[in-house]
């Protein structure tokens, strides 16, 4: 059967704020900042054409690693600037607007980090700003502005920081309002969306839920749906939405892959049953372990696990036409579907087999993690589910670097359990976990030489997982975690702590 994805949220997607991604590090942050204003946004590839955006509420052009004067730089369709739709260019986006209008961009001395801007002309974009601190990250700068544009702000280095078209609702800023370091960032987006583009605040959890439930009823009809449950907030919200929409037609299935954390399978079943979901657990641990034998490449691991998940669902169902799963927008982006280069193939996107027998239902495919949590809150789901730390679909298989074996699973499962129990509750930690490194080091334990495994500990703070900072763990807690792991987990003689942010790293190691 041909794979078809039912796209929910049609009420909003016909007129989104379109974010054109020219390969920027922070494109997803731009999309999120728009949604934080209760306005729907959607990311489009750089080769999108004007006729595809004629129904957009507004258009935002992202930054890029390229310079507009480079031969292979991503090109903006110039007709987009003639649609009459409000446009905001950010960094490269500003330069693309100016370049298309006949202005001149050169490689300058660059500006990086915090800076201040000073307004030169009144404009709706910079209206009512109480702060002037922004975040710069650019090497190129405008040296010649077309006659059709005005400078409305400069940086403290006298570099053009913001411009406005004299007649059209086209604006551009050289700085990055999407990052938290720009203290006026939210004001910039708010002014552009409501004072320039006249957007409405219609991206609201209550309406998203109503629209999604109605779409599910319409698409599914009298057919049966298998809803994949992992225990996380994403699949729990999807399961609840399906249950509200079609009741017992939705049969929730929890596949125990044998790659879960300690005691997790029982905990998941208890929590899902408390939600009133019609759920059954199937044990396929042996199947997944065998499929992963001698596999070391993380991309291959993810694809194998994605394939085996589908085969398991096909095996346990007879009549279901649809498979519902908790795919998120970041999963799609990182898997390189339609827009970006592949960062890592998520098992539920890039790992799905082409010959699967289900039609996919992905009600939260267009949402970020924090938006899913807001839906869960609106659905009155308990906090222990809403605040559950993210856990990768492939489970511990992508936290064991190299081959997955029973012994390595035992070591990592125990180390992770000790770490989380010792760490306790920290509300400002987005995600915390242990990783097994496939190298051994020399140690001394009880006057005896050891040659054992290394455990890396990882804890990050984040809003949505698209970017993250490594968590500044107090030294006494780190010391206690290390001591407890080495004393209680046989096969470990060294513990290290990961202090890498995202970017440049990802949150998971594989």
mmCIF file of C-alpha atoms in Angstrom, residues 26-245:
data_model
loop_
_atom_site.group_PDB
_atom_site.id
_atom_site.type_symbol
_atom_site.label_atom_id
_atom_site.label_comp_id
_atom_site.label_asym_id
_atom_site.label_seq_id
_atom_site.Cartn_x
_atom_site.Cartn_y
_atom_site.Cartn_z
ATOM 1 C CA UNK A 26 17.987 28.980 14.005
ATOM 2 C CA UNK A 27 15.183 28.545 11.467
ATOM 3 C CA UNK A 28 13.107 26.370 13.795
ATOM 4 C CA UNK A 29 13.414 29.026 16.492
ATOM 5 C CA UNK A 30 11.879 31.557 14.097
ATOM 6 C CA UNK A 31 8.911 29.242 13.555
ATOM 7 C CA UNK A 32 8.541 28.768 17.305
ATOM 8 C CA UNK A 33 8.706 32.487 18.067
ATOM 9 C CA UNK A 34 5.795 33.049 15.689
ATOM 10 C CA UNK A 35 3.752 30.292 17.296
ATOM 11 C CA UNK A 36 4.443 31.725 20.741
ATOM 12 C CA UNK A 37 2.335 34.661 19.584
ATOM 13 C CA UNK A 38 -0.550 32.223 18.881
ATOM 14 C CA UNK A 39 -0.015 32.507 15.128
ATOM 15 C CA UNK A 40 0.558 29.381 13.020
ATOM 16 C CA UNK A 41 3.886 29.134 11.172
ATOM 17 C CA UNK A 42 5.265 26.608 8.744
ATOM 18 C CA UNK A 43 8.789 26.085 7.373
ATOM 19 C CA UNK A 44 9.337 25.990 3.587
ATOM 20 C CA UNK A 45 12.451 25.047 1.560
ATOM 21 C CA UNK A 46 14.533 27.783 -0.103
ATOM 22 C CA UNK A 47 13.307 26.885 -3.601
ATOM 23 C CA UNK A 48 9.650 27.569 -2.755
ATOM 24 C CA UNK A 49 7.918 29.600 -5.465
ATOM 25 C CA UNK A 50 5.758 32.692 -5.083
ATOM 26 C CA UNK A 51 2.591 30.954 -6.290
ATOM 27 C CA UNK A 52 2.931 28.472 -3.406
ATOM 28 C CA UNK A 53 2.897 31.314 -0.863
ATOM 29 C CA UNK A 54 0.180 33.559 -2.221
ATOM 30 C CA UNK A 55 -2.154 32.578 0.641
ATOM 31 C CA UNK A 56 0.431 33.108 3.384
ATOM 32 C CA UNK A 57 -0.413 35.594 6.133
ATOM 33 C CA UNK A 58 3.195 36.792 6.101
ATOM 34 C CA UNK A 59 6.628 35.589 4.992
ATOM 35 C CA UNK A 60 9.843 35.461 7.037
ATOM 36 C CA UNK A 61 13.205 34.826 5.365
ATOM 37 C CA UNK A 62 15.770 33.035 7.536
ATOM 38 C CA UNK A 63 19.499 33.441 7.860
ATOM 39 C CA UNK A 64 22.046 31.240 6.077
ATOM 40 C CA UNK A 65 25.648 30.077 6.168
ATOM 41 C CA UNK A 66 26.078 31.461 2.640
ATOM 42 C CA UNK A 67 26.646 34.935 1.253
ATOM 43 C CA UNK A 68 24.152 36.263 -1.305
ATOM 44 C CA UNK A 69 26.983 36.946 -3.758
ATOM 45 C CA UNK A 70 28.127 33.294 -3.790
ATOM 46 C CA UNK A 71 27.322 31.282 -6.920
ATOM 47 C CA UNK A 72 25.811 28.362 -4.993
ATOM 48 C CA UNK A 73 23.977 30.481 -2.416
ATOM 49 C CA UNK A 74 20.252 29.676 -2.002
ATOM 50 C CA UNK A 75 18.195 31.994 -4.168
ATOM 51 C CA UNK A 76 14.990 33.793 -3.236
ATOM 52 C CA UNK A 77 12.248 33.740 -5.869
ATOM 53 C CA UNK A 78 12.038 37.520 -6.571
ATOM 54 C CA UNK A 79 8.308 37.247 -7.293
ATOM 55 C CA UNK A 80 7.775 36.578 -3.570
ATOM 56 C CA UNK A 81 8.573 40.231 -2.926
ATOM 57 C CA UNK A 82 5.802 41.258 -5.352
ATOM 58 C CA UNK A 83 2.971 39.267 -3.758
ATOM 59 C CA UNK A 84 1.875 42.147 -1.572
ATOM 60 C CA UNK A 85 2.318 39.829 1.438
ATOM 61 C CA UNK A 86 4.275 41.341 4.377
ATOM 62 C CA UNK A 87 7.889 40.128 4.421
ATOM 63 C CA UNK A 88 10.523 40.157 7.166
ATOM 64 C CA UNK A 89 14.094 39.224 6.253
ATOM 65 C CA UNK A 90 16.468 38.113 9.029
ATOM 66 C CA UNK A 91 20.259 38.384 8.492
ATOM 67 C CA UNK A 92 20.738 36.564 5.141
ATOM 68 C CA UNK A 93 17.033 37.168 4.532
ATOM 69 C CA UNK A 94 17.603 40.924 4.775
ATOM 70 C CA UNK A 95 20.573 40.688 2.434
ATOM 71 C CA UNK A 96 18.572 38.618 -0.065
ATOM 72 C CA UNK A 97 15.888 41.322 -0.141
ATOM 73 C CA UNK A 98 18.456 44.094 -0.681
ATOM 74 C CA UNK A 99 20.423 42.051 -3.234
ATOM 75 C CA UNK A 100 17.263 41.390 -5.278
ATOM 76 C CA UNK A 101 16.457 45.119 -5.258
ATOM 77 C CA UNK A 102 19.889 46.085 -6.623
ATOM 78 C CA UNK A 103 21.731 46.840 -3.385
ATOM 79 C CA UNK A 104 25.314 45.820 -2.641
ATOM 80 C CA UNK A 105 26.505 43.332 -0.009
ATOM 81 C CA UNK A 106 30.172 42.755 0.876
ATOM 82 C CA UNK A 107 32.165 40.662 3.307
ATOM 83 C CA UNK A 108 32.832 43.089 6.164
ATOM 84 C CA UNK A 109 34.558 42.888 9.527
ATOM 85 C CA UNK A 110 31.515 41.137 10.977
ATOM 86 C CA UNK A 111 29.556 41.491 14.193
ATOM 87 C CA UNK A 112 29.127 38.674 16.688
ATOM 88 C CA UNK A 113 27.401 38.550 20.043
ATOM 89 C CA UNK A 114 25.506 41.201 21.978
ATOM 90 C CA UNK A 115 25.124 44.646 20.441
ATOM 91 C CA UNK A 116 22.786 47.642 20.606
ATOM 92 C CA UNK A 117 20.801 49.245 17.826
ATOM 93 C CA UNK A 118 19.709 52.863 17.415
ATOM 94 C CA UNK A 119 16.612 53.821 15.464
ATOM 95 C CA UNK A 120 16.878 56.403 12.696
ATOM 96 C CA UNK A 121 13.263 56.448 11.482
ATOM 97 C CA UNK A 122 9.920 55.568 13.003
ATOM 98 C CA UNK A 123 8.387 52.335 11.791
ATOM 99 C CA UNK A 124 5.784 49.798 12.966
ATOM 100 C CA UNK A 125 8.518 47.151 13.211
ATOM 101 C CA UNK A 126 10.509 49.055 15.844
ATOM 102 C CA UNK A 127 7.543 50.665 17.555
ATOM 103 C CA UNK A 128 7.440 50.835 21.373
ATOM 104 C CA UNK A 129 10.794 49.110 21.937
ATOM 105 C CA UNK A 130 11.904 49.413 25.547
ATOM 106 C CA UNK A 131 15.265 47.713 25.009
ATOM 107 C CA UNK A 132 17.838 47.968 22.247
ATOM 108 C CA UNK A 133 20.048 44.924 22.958
ATOM 109 C CA UNK A 134 20.141 42.409 20.119
ATOM 110 C CA UNK A 135 22.257 39.447 19.006
ATOM 111 C CA UNK A 136 24.478 39.787 15.929
ATOM 112 C CA UNK A 137 26.053 36.893 14.027
ATOM 113 C CA UNK A 138 27.110 37.973 10.536
ATOM 114 C CA UNK A 139 30.201 38.562 8.419
ATOM 115 C CA UNK A 140 28.469 40.274 5.463
ATOM 116 C CA UNK A 141 26.986 43.764 5.549
ATOM 117 C CA UNK A 142 25.038 46.171 3.367
ATOM 118 C CA UNK A 143 27.166 48.960 1.887
ATOM 119 C CA UNK A 144 24.709 50.244 -0.711
ATOM 120 C CA UNK A 145 20.958 50.394 -0.180
ATOM 121 C CA UNK A 146 18.519 50.698 -3.118
ATOM 122 C CA UNK A 147 16.592 53.962 -3.432
ATOM 123 C CA UNK A 148 13.378 52.082 -2.657
ATOM 124 C CA UNK A 149 14.494 51.335 0.926
ATOM 125 C CA UNK A 150 15.115 53.392 4.059
ATOM 126 C CA UNK A 151 17.463 52.634 6.921
ATOM 127 C CA UNK A 152 15.403 52.494 10.111
ATOM 128 C CA UNK A 153 18.158 51.376 12.529
ATOM 129 C CA UNK A 154 21.935 51.021 12.802
ATOM 130 C CA UNK A 155 24.125 49.075 15.173
ATOM 131 C CA UNK A 156 26.615 50.656 17.568
ATOM 132 C CA UNK A 157 29.241 49.860 14.891
ATOM 133 C CA UNK A 158 27.315 52.006 12.380
ATOM 134 C CA UNK A 159 26.305 48.924 10.370
ATOM 135 C CA UNK A 160 22.815 48.937 8.847
ATOM 136 C CA UNK A 161 20.731 46.939 11.323
ATOM 137 C CA UNK A 162 17.180 47.326 9.966
ATOM 138 C CA UNK A 163 15.525 48.555 6.774
ATOM 139 C CA UNK A 164 12.055 49.200 5.387
ATOM 140 C CA UNK A 165 10.712 49.414 1.836
ATOM 141 C CA UNK A 166 9.318 52.886 1.185
ATOM 142 C CA UNK A 167 6.035 51.632 -0.276
ATOM 143 C CA UNK A 168 5.641 47.898 0.372
ATOM 144 C CA UNK A 169 5.312 46.029 3.728
ATOM 145 C CA UNK A 170 8.820 44.635 3.379
ATOM 146 C CA UNK A 171 11.265 44.823 6.287
ATOM 147 C CA UNK A 172 14.648 43.396 7.116
ATOM 148 C CA UNK A 173 16.875 43.111 10.184
ATOM 149 C CA UNK A 174 20.558 42.241 10.290
ATOM 150 C CA UNK A 175 20.339 40.804 13.798
ATOM 151 C CA UNK A 176 18.639 37.643 15.112
ATOM 152 C CA UNK A 177 15.403 38.403 16.995
ATOM 153 C CA UNK A 178 14.687 34.675 17.353
ATOM 154 C CA UNK A 179 17.465 34.008 19.908
ATOM 155 C CA UNK A 180 16.928 34.785 23.572
ATOM 156 C CA UNK A 181 19.986 37.056 23.647
ATOM 157 C CA UNK A 182 18.031 39.626 21.623
ATOM 158 C CA UNK A 183 16.072 41.322 24.388
ATOM 159 C CA UNK A 184 13.788 43.002 21.861
ATOM 160 C CA UNK A 185 13.238 39.796 19.874
ATOM 161 C CA UNK A 186 9.679 39.115 21.000
ATOM 162 C CA UNK A 187 8.793 42.766 20.412
ATOM 163 C CA UNK A 188 10.095 42.533 16.837
ATOM 164 C CA UNK A 189 7.975 39.452 16.074
ATOM 165 C CA UNK A 190 4.945 40.900 17.843
ATOM 166 C CA UNK A 191 5.189 44.171 15.898
ATOM 167 C CA UNK A 192 5.700 42.407 12.569
ATOM 168 C CA UNK A 193 2.862 39.947 13.069
ATOM 169 C CA UNK A 194 0.245 42.338 14.425
ATOM 170 C CA UNK A 195 1.236 45.886 13.391
ATOM 171 C CA UNK A 196 2.561 45.048 9.931
ATOM 172 C CA UNK A 197 0.861 41.792 8.888
ATOM 173 C CA UNK A 198 -2.390 42.140 10.883
ATOM 174 C CA UNK A 199 -2.317 38.473 11.905
ATOM 175 C CA UNK A 200 -4.946 36.981 14.205
ATOM 176 C CA UNK A 201 -4.230 34.935 17.329
ATOM 177 C CA UNK A 202 -5.972 31.774 16.145
ATOM 178 C CA UNK A 203 -3.296 29.164 16.958
ATOM 179 C CA UNK A 204 -4.838 28.117 20.298
ATOM 180 C CA UNK A 205 -4.725 24.678 21.952
ATOM 181 C CA UNK A 206 -8.502 24.456 22.389
ATOM 182 C CA UNK A 207 -9.176 25.090 18.707
ATOM 183 C CA UNK A 208 -6.332 22.810 17.580
ATOM 184 C CA UNK A 209 -7.875 19.957 19.586
ATOM 185 C CA UNK A 210 -11.370 20.553 18.175
ATOM 186 C CA UNK A 211 -10.051 20.762 14.615
ATOM 187 C CA UNK A 212 -7.920 17.629 15.009
ATOM 188 C CA UNK A 213 -10.723 15.528 16.511
ATOM 189 C CA UNK A 214 -13.085 16.527 13.691
ATOM 190 C CA UNK A 215 -10.403 15.697 11.090
ATOM 191 C CA UNK A 216 -9.807 12.268 12.628
ATOM 192 C CA UNK A 217 -13.531 11.447 12.552
ATOM 193 C CA UNK A 218 -13.819 12.561 8.934
ATOM 194 C CA UNK A 219 -10.762 10.674 7.681
ATOM 195 C CA UNK A 220 -11.142 7.436 9.651
ATOM 196 C CA UNK A 221 -14.877 6.889 9.325
ATOM 197 C CA UNK A 222 -15.750 3.406 10.599
ATOM 198 C CA UNK A 223 -12.257 1.942 10.149
ATOM 199 C CA UNK A 224 -9.990 0.715 12.934
ATOM 200 C CA UNK A 225 -6.819 2.524 14.017
ATOM 201 C CA UNK A 226 -3.764 1.103 15.734
ATOM 202 C CA UNK A 227 -2.267 3.821 17.938
ATOM 203 C CA UNK A 228 1.423 3.359 18.724
ATOM 204 C CA UNK A 229 2.147 4.112 22.393
ATOM 205 C CA UNK A 230 5.661 4.704 23.709
ATOM 206 C CA UNK A 231 4.780 6.145 27.111
ATOM 207 C CA UNK A 232 5.925 9.677 26.312
ATOM 208 C CA UNK A 233 3.732 12.755 26.211
ATOM 209 C CA UNK A 234 3.588 12.765 22.369
ATOM 210 C CA UNK A 235 2.048 9.324 21.960
ATOM 211 C CA UNK A 236 -0.096 9.806 25.094
ATOM 212 C CA UNK A 237 -1.626 12.952 23.581
ATOM 213 C CA UNK A 238 -2.157 11.171 20.256
ATOM 214 C CA UNK A 239 -3.779 8.217 22.027
ATOM 215 C CA UNK A 240 -6.075 10.555 23.957
ATOM 216 C CA UNK A 241 -7.049 12.488 20.807
ATOM 217 C CA UNK A 242 -7.871 9.260 18.964
ATOM 218 C CA UNK A 243 -9.853 7.961 21.943
ATOM 219 C CA UNK A 244 -11.899 11.179 22.101
ATOM 220 C CA UNK A 245 -12.467 11.116 18.340
#
